[in-house]
CSV table of C-alpha atoms in Angstrom, one decimal:
chain,number,residue,atom,x,y,z
Q,102,MET,CA,154.2,186.6,22.6
Q,103,PRO,CA,154.9,189.9,24.6
Q,104,GLN,CA,156.8,192.4,22.6
Q,105,ASP,CA,159.1,193.2,25.5
Q,106,LEU,CA,160.1,189.5,25.7
Q,107,LEU,CA,160.8,189.4,22.0
Q,108,SER,CA,162.9,192.5,22.2
Q,109,ASP,CA,164.9,191.1,25.1
Q,110,LEU,CA,165.4,187.9,23.1
Q,111,ALA,CA,166.8,189.9,20.3
Q,112,ALA,CA,169.2,191.6,22.7
Q,113,ILE,CA,171.1,188.3,23.4
Q,114,GLU,CA,172.9,189.2,20.2
Q,115,GLY,CA,175.4,191.2,22.3
Q,116,PRO,CA,176.2,188.5,24.9
Q,117,ILE,CA,176.6,185.7,22.4
Q,118,ALA,CA,178.8,187.9,20.2
Q,119,ASN,CA,181.0,188.6,23.2
Q,120,VAL,CA,181.5,184.8,23.6
Q,121,ARG,CA,182.4,184.5,20.0
Q,122,ASN,CA,184.9,187.4,20.3
Q,123,ALA,CA,186.5,186.0,23.4
Q,124,VAL,CA,187.1,182.7,21.7
Q,125,ASP,CA,188.3,184.4,18.5
Q,126,ARG,CA,190.8,186.5,20.5
Q,127,VAL,CA,192.4,183.5,22.0
Q,128,ILE,CA,192.8,181.5,18.8
Q,129,ASP,CA,193.8,184.5,16.7
Q,130,PRO,CA,197.2,183.4,15.1
Q,131,ASN,CA,198.1,187.1,15.1
Q,132,GLY,CA,197.3,187.5,18.7
Q,133,ASP,CA,198.7,190.1,21.1
Q,134,GLY,CA,200.8,187.9,23.5
Q,135,MET,CA,197.9,186.9,25.7
Q,136,ARG,CA,198.7,184.7,28.7
Q,137,VAL,CA,196.8,181.5,29.4
Q,138,GLY,CA,195.2,182.8,32.7
Q,139,GLU,CA,194.0,186.0,30.9
Q,140,ALA,CA,192.5,183.9,28.1
Q,141,GLN,CA,190.7,181.6,30.5
Q,142,THR,CA,189.3,184.6,32.4
Q,143,GLY,CA,188.1,186.4,29.3
Q,144,VAL,CA,186.2,183.3,28.0
Q,145,GLU,CA,184.9,182.6,31.5
Q,146,GLU,CA,183.5,186.1,31.9
Q,147,ALA,CA,181.9,186.2,28.5
Q,148,THR,CA,180.3,182.7,28.9
Q,149,GLU,CA,179.2,183.5,32.5
Q,150,ALA,CA,177.4,186.6,31.2
Q,151,TRP,CA,175.8,184.6,28.5
Q,152,LEU,CA,174.6,182.0,31.0
Q,153,VAL,CA,173.1,184.7,33.3
Q,154,VAL,CA,171.2,186.6,30.7
Q,155,THR,CA,169.8,183.5,29.0
Q,156,GLU,CA,168.8,181.9,32.3
Q,157,GLN,CA,166.6,184.9,33.1
Q,158,LEU,CA,165.1,184.8,29.6
Q,159,GLU,CA,164.4,181.0,29.8
Q,160,ALA,CA,162.6,181.5,33.1
Q,161,ARG,CA,160.5,184.2,31.5
Q,162,LEU,CA,159.6,182.0,28.6
Q,163,LEU,CA,158.6,179.2,30.9
Q,164,GLN,CA,156.5,181.5,33.0
Q,165,HIS,CA,154.8,182.8,29.9
Q,166,ALA,CA,153.9,179.2,28.9
Q,167,ARG,CA,152.3,178.7,32.3
Q,168,VAL,CA,150.3,181.9,32.0
Q,169,ASP,CA,149.2,181.2,28.4
Q,170,PRO,CA,149.2,177.5,27.6
Q,171,SER,CA,148.2,178.3,24.0
Q,172,GLU,CA,151.7,179.7,23.5
Q,173,GLN,CA,153.4,176.4,24.4
Q,174,ALA,CA,154.5,175.6,20.8
Q,175,ALA,CA,156.0,179.1,20.3
Q,176,ILE,CA,157.7,178.9,23.7
Q,177,GLY,CA,159.0,175.4,23.1
Q,178,ALA,CA,160.5,176.5,19.8
Q,179,ARG,CA,162.4,179.3,21.5
Q,180,LEU,CA,163.6,177.2,24.4
Q,181,GLY,CA,164.9,174.7,21.8
Q,182,ALA,CA,166.6,177.5,20.0
Q,183,MET,CA,168.3,178.5,23.3
Q,184,ALA,CA,169.5,174.9,23.8
Q,185,MET,CA,170.9,175.0,20.3
Q,186,LEU,CA,172.7,178.3,21.0
Q,187,HIS,CA,174.2,176.8,24.2
Q,188,THR,CA,175.4,173.9,22.1
Q,189,ALA,CA,177.1,176.2,19.7
Q,190,VAL,CA,178.8,178.1,22.6
Q,191,ALA,CA,179.9,174.7,24.1
Q,192,CYS,CA,181.4,173.7,20.7
Q,193,ASP,CA,183.5,176.8,20.3
Q,194,VAL,CA,184.6,177.1,23.9
Q,195,ALA,CA,185.6,173.4,23.8
Q,196,LEU,CA,188.3,174.3,21.2
Q,197,LEU,CA,190.2,176.0,24.0
Q,198,GLY,CA,190.3,172.9,26.3
Q,199,SER,CA,194.1,172.6,26.0
Q,200,LEU,CA,194.4,175.8,28.0
Q,201,ASP,CA,193.5,173.7,31.1
Q,202,ARG,CA,196.7,171.7,30.7
Q,203,MET,CA,199.0,174.7,30.5
Q,204,ASP,CA,200.6,177.0,33.1
Q,205,GLU,CA,198.5,180.1,33.5
Q,206,SER,CA,201.5,182.3,33.1
Q,207,ALA,CA,202.5,180.8,29.7
Q,208,LEU,CA,201.8,182.6,26.4
Q,209,VAL,CA,198.8,181.3,24.5
Q,210,GLY,CA,200.0,181.9,21.0
Q,211,PRO,CA,202.5,179.0,20.5
Q,212,ALA,CA,200.0,176.5,22.0
Q,213,PHE,CA,197.4,176.7,19.3
Q,214,ASP,CA,197.4,175.2,15.8
Q,215,PRO,CA,196.5,178.1,13.4
Q,216,ARG,CA,193.9,175.8,11.8
Q,217,LEU,CA,191.8,176.2,15.0
Q,218,ALA,CA,190.7,179.6,13.7
Q,219,GLU,CA,189.2,177.8,10.7
Q,220,SER,CA,187.4,175.3,13.0
Q,221,ALA,CA,185.8,178.0,15.2
Q,222,GLY,CA,182.7,179.9,14.1
Q,223,VAL,CA,179.9,177.6,15.1
Q,224,VAL,CA,178.5,180.4,17.4
Q,225,HIS,CA,178.6,182.9,14.5
Q,226,GLU,CA,177.0,180.5,12.0
Q,227,ALA,CA,174.3,179.3,14.4
Q,228,ALA,CA,173.4,182.7,15.8
Q,229,PHE,CA,173.8,185.1,12.9
Q,230,GLY,CA,174.8,183.1,9.8
Q,231,GLU,CA,173.1,180.1,8.2
Q,232,GLY,CA,171.2,179.2,11.4
Q,233,ARG,CA,169.9,182.7,12.1
Q,234,LEU,CA,168.7,181.6,15.5
Q,235,VAL,CA,168.9,185.0,17.1
Q,236,GLU,CA,166.6,186.4,14.4
Q,237,ALA,CA,164.2,183.4,14.8
Q,238,LEU,CA,164.0,184.0,18.6
Q,239,SER,CA,162.8,187.5,18.2
Q,240,MET,CA,160.4,187.2,15.3
Q,241,VAL,CA,156.7,187.1,15.8
Q,242,ASP,CA,155.6,183.5,15.6
Q,243,ASP,CA,153.7,182.5,12.5
Q,244,GLU,CA,151.2,180.0,13.8
Q,245,GLU,CA,148.8,181.3,11.1
Q,246,PRO,CA,150.8,181.5,7.9
Q,247,ILE,CA,149.3,184.3,5.9
Q,248,ALA,CA,151.8,184.6,3.1
Q,249,PHE,CA,149.6,182.8,0.7
Q,250,SER,CA,146.9,184.3,-1.5
Q,251,GLU,CA,143.3,183.3,-0.7
Q,252,SER,CA,142.8,182.6,-4.4
Q,253,GLU,CA,145.9,180.3,-4.6
Q,254,PRO,CA,144.9,176.8,-5.4
Q,255,PHE,CA,145.7,174.0,-3.0
Q,256,GLY,CA,145.6,170.2,-3.5
Q,257,ASP,CA,146.5,166.9,-2.0
Q,258,GLU,CA,150.0,167.2,-3.4
Q,259,ASP,CA,150.6,170.0,-0.9
Q,260,VAL,CA,150.3,167.6,1.9
Q,261,ASP,CA,152.7,165.2,0.2
Q,262,GLU,CA,155.2,168.0,-0.4
Q,263,VAL,CA,155.1,169.2,3.2
Q,264,VAL,CA,155.5,165.6,4.6
Q,265,LYS,CA,158.4,165.0,2.2
Q,266,ASP,CA,160.1,168.3,3.2
Q,267,LEU,CA,159.9,167.6,6.9
Q,268,VAL,CA,161.1,164.1,6.6
Q,269,LYS,CA,164.0,165.0,4.2
Q,270,ARG,CA,165.1,167.8,6.6
Q,271,ALA,CA,165.1,165.4,9.6
Q,272,GLY,CA,167.1,162.9,7.7
Q,273,ARG,CA,169.7,165.5,6.6
Q,274,CYS,CA,170.0,166.9,10.1
Q,275,ALA,CA,170.4,163.4,11.6
Q,276,THR,CA,173.0,162.5,9.0
Q,277,ALA,CA,174.9,165.8,9.8
Q,278,VAL,CA,174.9,165.1,13.5
Q,279,LEU,CA,176.1,161.5,13.1
Q,280,GLY,CA,178.7,162.7,10.5
Q,281,GLY,CA,179.9,165.3,13.0
Q,282,LEU,CA,180.0,162.7,15.7
Q,283,ALA,CA,182.0,160.3,13.6
Q,284,GLY,CA,184.3,163.1,12.6
Q,285,GLY,CA,185.8,162.9,16.0
Q,286,LEU,CA,186.7,159.2,15.6
Q,287,ALA,CA,190.0,158.2,14.0
Q,288,ASP,CA,188.5,155.4,11.9
Q,289,LEU,CA,185.1,157.0,11.2
Q,290,ALA,CA,183.4,153.8,12.4
Q,291,PHE,CA,179.7,154.5,12.5
Q,292,SER,CA,179.1,151.2,14.2
Q,293,ARG,CA,180.7,152.8,17.3
Q,294,LEU,CA,178.2,155.6,17.5
Q,295,ALA,CA,175.1,153.8,18.7
Q,296,PRO,CA,176.6,152.5,22.0
Q,297,SER,CA,177.9,155.9,22.9
Q,298,LEU,CA,174.5,157.5,22.2
Q,299,ARG,CA,172.8,154.9,24.3
Q,300,ILE,CA,175.1,155.5,27.2
Q,301,ALA,CA,174.3,159.2,26.9
Q,302,ALA,CA,170.6,158.3,26.8
Q,303,ASP,CA,170.9,156.3,30.0
Q,304,MET,CA,172.5,159.1,32.0
Q,305,THR,CA,170.0,160.8,34.2
Q,306,PRO,CA,170.0,164.6,34.5
Q,307,LYS,CA,171.2,164.1,38.1
Q,308,GLU,CA,174.1,161.9,37.0
Q,309,LEU,CA,175.1,164.5,34.3
Q,310,ARG,CA,175.1,167.3,36.9
Q,311,ALA,CA,177.2,165.2,39.3
Q,312,ALA,CA,179.7,164.3,36.5
Q,313,VAL,CA,180.0,168.0,35.6
Q,314,GLN,CA,180.7,168.9,39.2
Q,315,GLY,CA,183.6,166.6,39.1
Q,316,LEU,CA,185.2,168.2,36.1
Q,317,GLY,CA,188.6,169.9,36.5
Q,318,GLY,CA,189.9,172.8,34.4
Q,319,ARG,CA,188.3,176.2,33.9
Q,320,ILE,CA,187.4,175.7,30.2
Q,321,THR,CA,186.3,172.1,30.7
Q,322,HIS,CA,184.0,173.1,33.5
Q,323,LEU,CA,182.4,175.8,31.4
Q,324,VAL,CA,181.6,173.2,28.7
Q,325,GLY,CA,180.1,170.9,31.4
Q,326,ARG,CA,177.9,173.7,32.7
Q,327,LEU,CA,176.6,174.4,29.3
Q,328,LEU,CA,175.8,170.7,28.8
Q,329,THR,CA,173.7,170.6,32.0
Q,330,ARG,CA,171.8,173.7,30.8
Q,331,ILE,CA,171.2,172.2,27.4
Q,332,ASP,CA,170.0,169.0,29.0
Q,333,ALA,CA,167.6,170.9,31.3
Q,334,LEU,CA,166.1,172.8,28.3
Q,335,TRP,CA,165.6,169.6,26.2
Q,336,GLY,CA,163.9,168.1,29.2
Q,337,ALA,CA,161.6,171.1,29.6
Q,338,VAL,CA,160.6,171.1,26.0
Q,339,LEU,CA,160.6,167.5,25.0
Q,340,GLY,CA,159.8,165.8,28.3
Q,341,GLU,CA,161.5,162.4,28.8
Q,342,TYR,CA,163.5,162.8,25.7
Q,343,ARG,CA,166.3,160.4,26.7
Q,344,PRO,CA,164.2,157.2,26.6
Q,345,ALA,CA,162.4,158.4,23.6
Q,346,VAL,CA,165.6,158.9,21.6
Q,347,ASP,CA,166.9,155.5,22.9
Q,348,GLU,CA,163.7,154.0,21.4
Q,349,ILE,CA,164.4,155.7,18.1
Q,350,LEU,CA,168.0,154.6,18.1
Q,351,ALA,CA,166.9,151.1,18.7
Q,352,GLY,CA,165.0,151.2,15.4
Q,353,VAL,CA,167.6,153.2,13.4
Q,354,ASN,CA,171.1,151.9,12.8
Q,355,PRO,CA,173.4,154.9,12.5
Q,356,THR,CA,174.9,153.4,9.4
Q,357,SER,CA,171.6,153.7,7.7
Q,358,LEU,CA,171.7,157.5,8.1
Q,359,VAL,CA,175.2,158.0,6.7
Q,360,GLN,CA,174.0,159.2,3.3
Q,361,GLU,CA,171.5,162.1,3.0
Q,362,THR,CA,170.0,160.5,0.0
Q,363,LEU,CA,168.9,157.5,2.2
Q,364,ALA,CA,168.3,159.3,5.4
Q,365,GLY,CA,164.9,160.7,4.4
Q,366,LYS,CA,163.6,157.3,3.5
Q,367,VAL,CA,164.8,155.8,6.8
Q,368,VAL,CA,163.1,158.6,8.8
Q,369,GLY,CA,160.0,158.2,6.7
Q,370,ARG,CA,159.7,154.6,7.6
Q,371,LEU,CA,160.5,155.3,11.2
Q,372,MET,CA,157.7,157.9,11.4
Q,373,LYS,CA,155.3,155.8,9.3
Q,374,VAL,CA,154.6,158.8,7.0
Q,375,SER,CA,152.2,156.8,4.8
Q,376,ASN,CA,149.9,156.7,7.8
Q,377,VAL,CA,150.3,160.5,8.2
Q,378,ARG,CA,149.4,161.1,4.6
Q,379,ALA,CA,146.4,158.8,4.8
Q,380,ALA,CA,145.0,160.3,8.0
Q,381,ALA,CA,145.4,163.8,6.6
Q,382,ALA,CA,143.7,162.9,3.3
Q,383,GLU,CA,140.8,161.4,5.1
Q,384,ALA,CA,140.4,164.5,7.4
Q,385,LEU,CA,140.6,166.9,4.4
Q,386,TRP,CA,138.0,165.0,2.3
Q,387,GLY,CA,135.0,167.2,1.9
Q,388,ALA,CA,136.1,169.7,4.6
Q,389,PRO,CA,134.3,173.1,4.1
Q,390,ASP,CA,137.4,175.1,5.0
Q,391,ARG,CA,139.8,172.7,3.2
Q,392,SER,CA,141.9,175.6,1.7
Q,393,ALA,CA,142.5,177.2,5.1
Q,394,ARG,CA,143.6,173.8,6.5
Q,395,LEU,CA,146.0,173.2,3.7
Q,396,ARG,CA,147.5,176.7,4.1
Q,397,ARG,CA,148.2,175.9,7.8
Q,398,ILE,CA,149.8,172.6,6.7
Q,399,ARG,CA,152.0,174.4,4.2
Q,400,GLY,CA,153.1,176.8,6.9
Q,401,LEU,CA,154.7,173.8,8.7
Q,402,THR,CA,157.5,173.8,6.1
Q,403,LYS,CA,158.6,177.3,7.2
Q,404,LYS,CA,158.4,176.5,10.9
Q,405,ASN,CA,160.3,173.3,10.6
Q,406,SER,CA,163.0,174.9,8.5
Q,407,ARG,CA,163.4,177.7,11.1
Q,408,TRP,CA,163.6,175.6,14.2
Q,409,VAL,CA,165.0,172.3,13.0
Q,410,GLY,CA,167.2,173.4,10.1
Q,411,PRO,CA,169.9,175.0,12.3
Q,412,VAL,CA,170.9,171.5,13.6
Q,413,ARG,CA,173.0,171.0,10.5
Q,414,VAL,CA,175.0,174.0,11.4
Q,415,LEU,CA,175.6,172.9,15.0
Q,416,ALA,CA,176.6,169.4,13.8
Q,417,ARG,CA,179.8,170.9,12.5
Q,418,GLY,CA,181.0,171.7,16.0
Q,419,ILE,CA,180.3,168.2,17.5
Q,420,PRO,CA,183.9,167.0,16.8
Q,421,HIS,CA,185.2,169.8,19.1
Q,422,LEU,CA,183.5,168.2,22.1
Q,423,TRP,CA,185.3,164.8,21.9
Q,424,PRO,CA,188.3,165.9,24.1
Q,425,VAL,CA,185.9,166.9,27.0
Q,426,VAL,CA,185.1,163.8,29.0
Q,427,VAL,CA,182.0,164.0,31.2
Q,428,GLY,CA,181.4,161.0,33.5
Q,429,PRO,CA,181.4,157.8,31.5
Q,430,LEU,CA,181.9,159.3,28.0
Q,431,PRO,CA,183.0,162.3,26.0
Q,432,ALA,CA,180.8,165.4,25.7
Q,433,ALA,CA,180.3,164.8,22.0
Q,434,PRO,CA,177.7,162.0,22.2
Q,435,VAL,CA,175.9,163.9,25.0
Q,436,ALA,CA,175.5,167.0,22.8
Q,437,ALA,CA,174.7,164.9,19.8
Q,438,LEU,CA,171.9,163.1,21.6
Q,439,GLY,CA,170.1,166.4,22.3
Q,440,LEU,CA,170.4,167.5,18.7
Q,441,LEU,CA,169.0,164.1,17.5
Q,442,ALA,CA,166.2,164.4,20.0
Q,443,TRP,CA,165.2,167.8,18.8
Q,444,THR,CA,165.4,166.7,15.2
Q,445,PHE,CA,163.3,163.5,15.5
Q,446,LEU,CA,160.9,164.6,18.2
Q,447,VAL,CA,160.0,168.0,16.8
Q,448,THR,CA,159.6,166.6,13.3
Q,449,GLY,CA,157.5,163.6,14.5
Q,450,ASP,CA,155.4,166.0,16.5
Q,451,GLN,CA,154.9,168.3,13.5
Q,452,LEU,CA,153.9,165.4,11.4
Q,453,ASP,CA,151.6,164.1,14.1
Q,454,ALA,CA,153.3,160.7,13.6
Q,455,ALA,CA,152.5,157.8,16.0
Q,456,GLY,CA,155.3,157.5,18.5
Q,457,PRO,CA,157.0,159.1,21.6
Q,458,TYR,CA,156.5,162.7,20.6
Q,459,PRO,CA,155.9,165.7,22.9
Q,460,HIS,CA,152.6,166.8,21.4
Q,461,LEU,CA,153.4,170.5,21.6
Q,462,TRP,CA,152.9,171.5,18.0
Q,463,THR,CA,149.8,171.1,15.9
Q,464,GLY,CA,151.0,169.1,13.0
Q,465,VAL,CA,149.9,167.8,9.6
Q,466,VAL,CA,147.1,165.6,10.8
Q,467,GLY,CA,145.9,168.1,13.4
Q,468,TYR,CA,145.7,170.9,10.8
Q,469,ALA,CA,144.0,168.6,8.4
Q,470,LYS,CA,141.4,167.9,11.1
Q,471,GLY,CA,140.7,171.7,11.4
Q,472,ARG,CA,142.7,172.5,14.6
Q,473,THR,CA,144.2,176.0,14.7
C-alpha cells in the first residue's frame, strides 16, 4: 500500500470530526441560539466536505487495486471501512431529521429532546473510539502476521480457535445489527425484520438512487446520498451482495440470532464450519511449512476483529434511521442489510466456507493449503 495513500487515509480524521462537531453543535442542550437554517447549512457543509474527500480516496483505492491485484484484500478491507464510516455519519446526521419539518428561521434549541445528545456519538465511536476505523484505514496491512515467535508451538487447536473466533464475532455482529434494527420498532417484533431486509435486498442500486433523488428535506437528502454511496461501496467490494444476503436470510430466521449465545452456533451451521475444519486439517497434515501456515491462519483473528468488529458499534445507530423513508421502506433496513452483508460475506470468505462469498481474502483453508 503506497505510504502517501495511507497518510491521506489517516487525514480523514479531520473531515469526519467536523461532521461529528456539526451534529453535536445542533443537539447541544446548552446551545447558542442557533436557527434551523444555520444548523442545516452547517451539517450540509461538513457532510459535503466528507463526501468529497472520501470519494477521491475511494477512487484512488480502486485504482490501486487495478494496478496491483495482489492488494485486493487490503483495498477491499479499506473500502468496507469507508462504507462503515459513511453508515456512522448517516446514523448521526439522521438524528437531525426533524429540522426538515421546521421553519428555517425558528430556533433549534426548543425542538430537540436533550436525550438526543446521549444517542449521538456513533461517528466518534466508529472512527476514533471502540471501532477505531480511522486508525485501521491508515495502518500497514498485516497479510503476513509476524507477531509470533518462530519457536512458538502451533497445533490443530489453533485452527479450531480461529474458526470459533470468526464465527462467534459474526454471530455477535449479526445479533447487534438485528437488535439495533428491532430497537426502532415499537413492539420489538423480530418476525417483522426479515420482510424489510428482503425488500431492501430486492432494491437495485438504480432504484435506490432514484428513491434518494425523490427525497425532500435537506437533512433527509443527505442521509439518502450517504446510503447510495454505502451501497456502491458494498457492491464494489462484495459484488452482487444483495442476492447473496437474501440467500443467507432465507436460511437464517432473525429470531435465531436474537441471543449472542446462540448466534455463533447459527452462523457456524450456516457456514458449515465442520467442513472448513476438516479441509484445513487435511491440508495441514504432513505439510513441511505447517508452522508458517498456522501462523497465517492465526493472523486471521486480528484481521477479522479489525474489519468486522466495528459492525457492533455501528449497530447502535441503526434505530436513528427509521424515520428516514427511502422509496418503499425506511433507511434502517437498507443500512442494516449492508452491515449484515459485510459481516457474513467477509467472515465466510475468511473461513473459505462454501457459499456466495466474494473470494477476496485468503482464508483458513487457503492458508492451510499454503497460499500466501
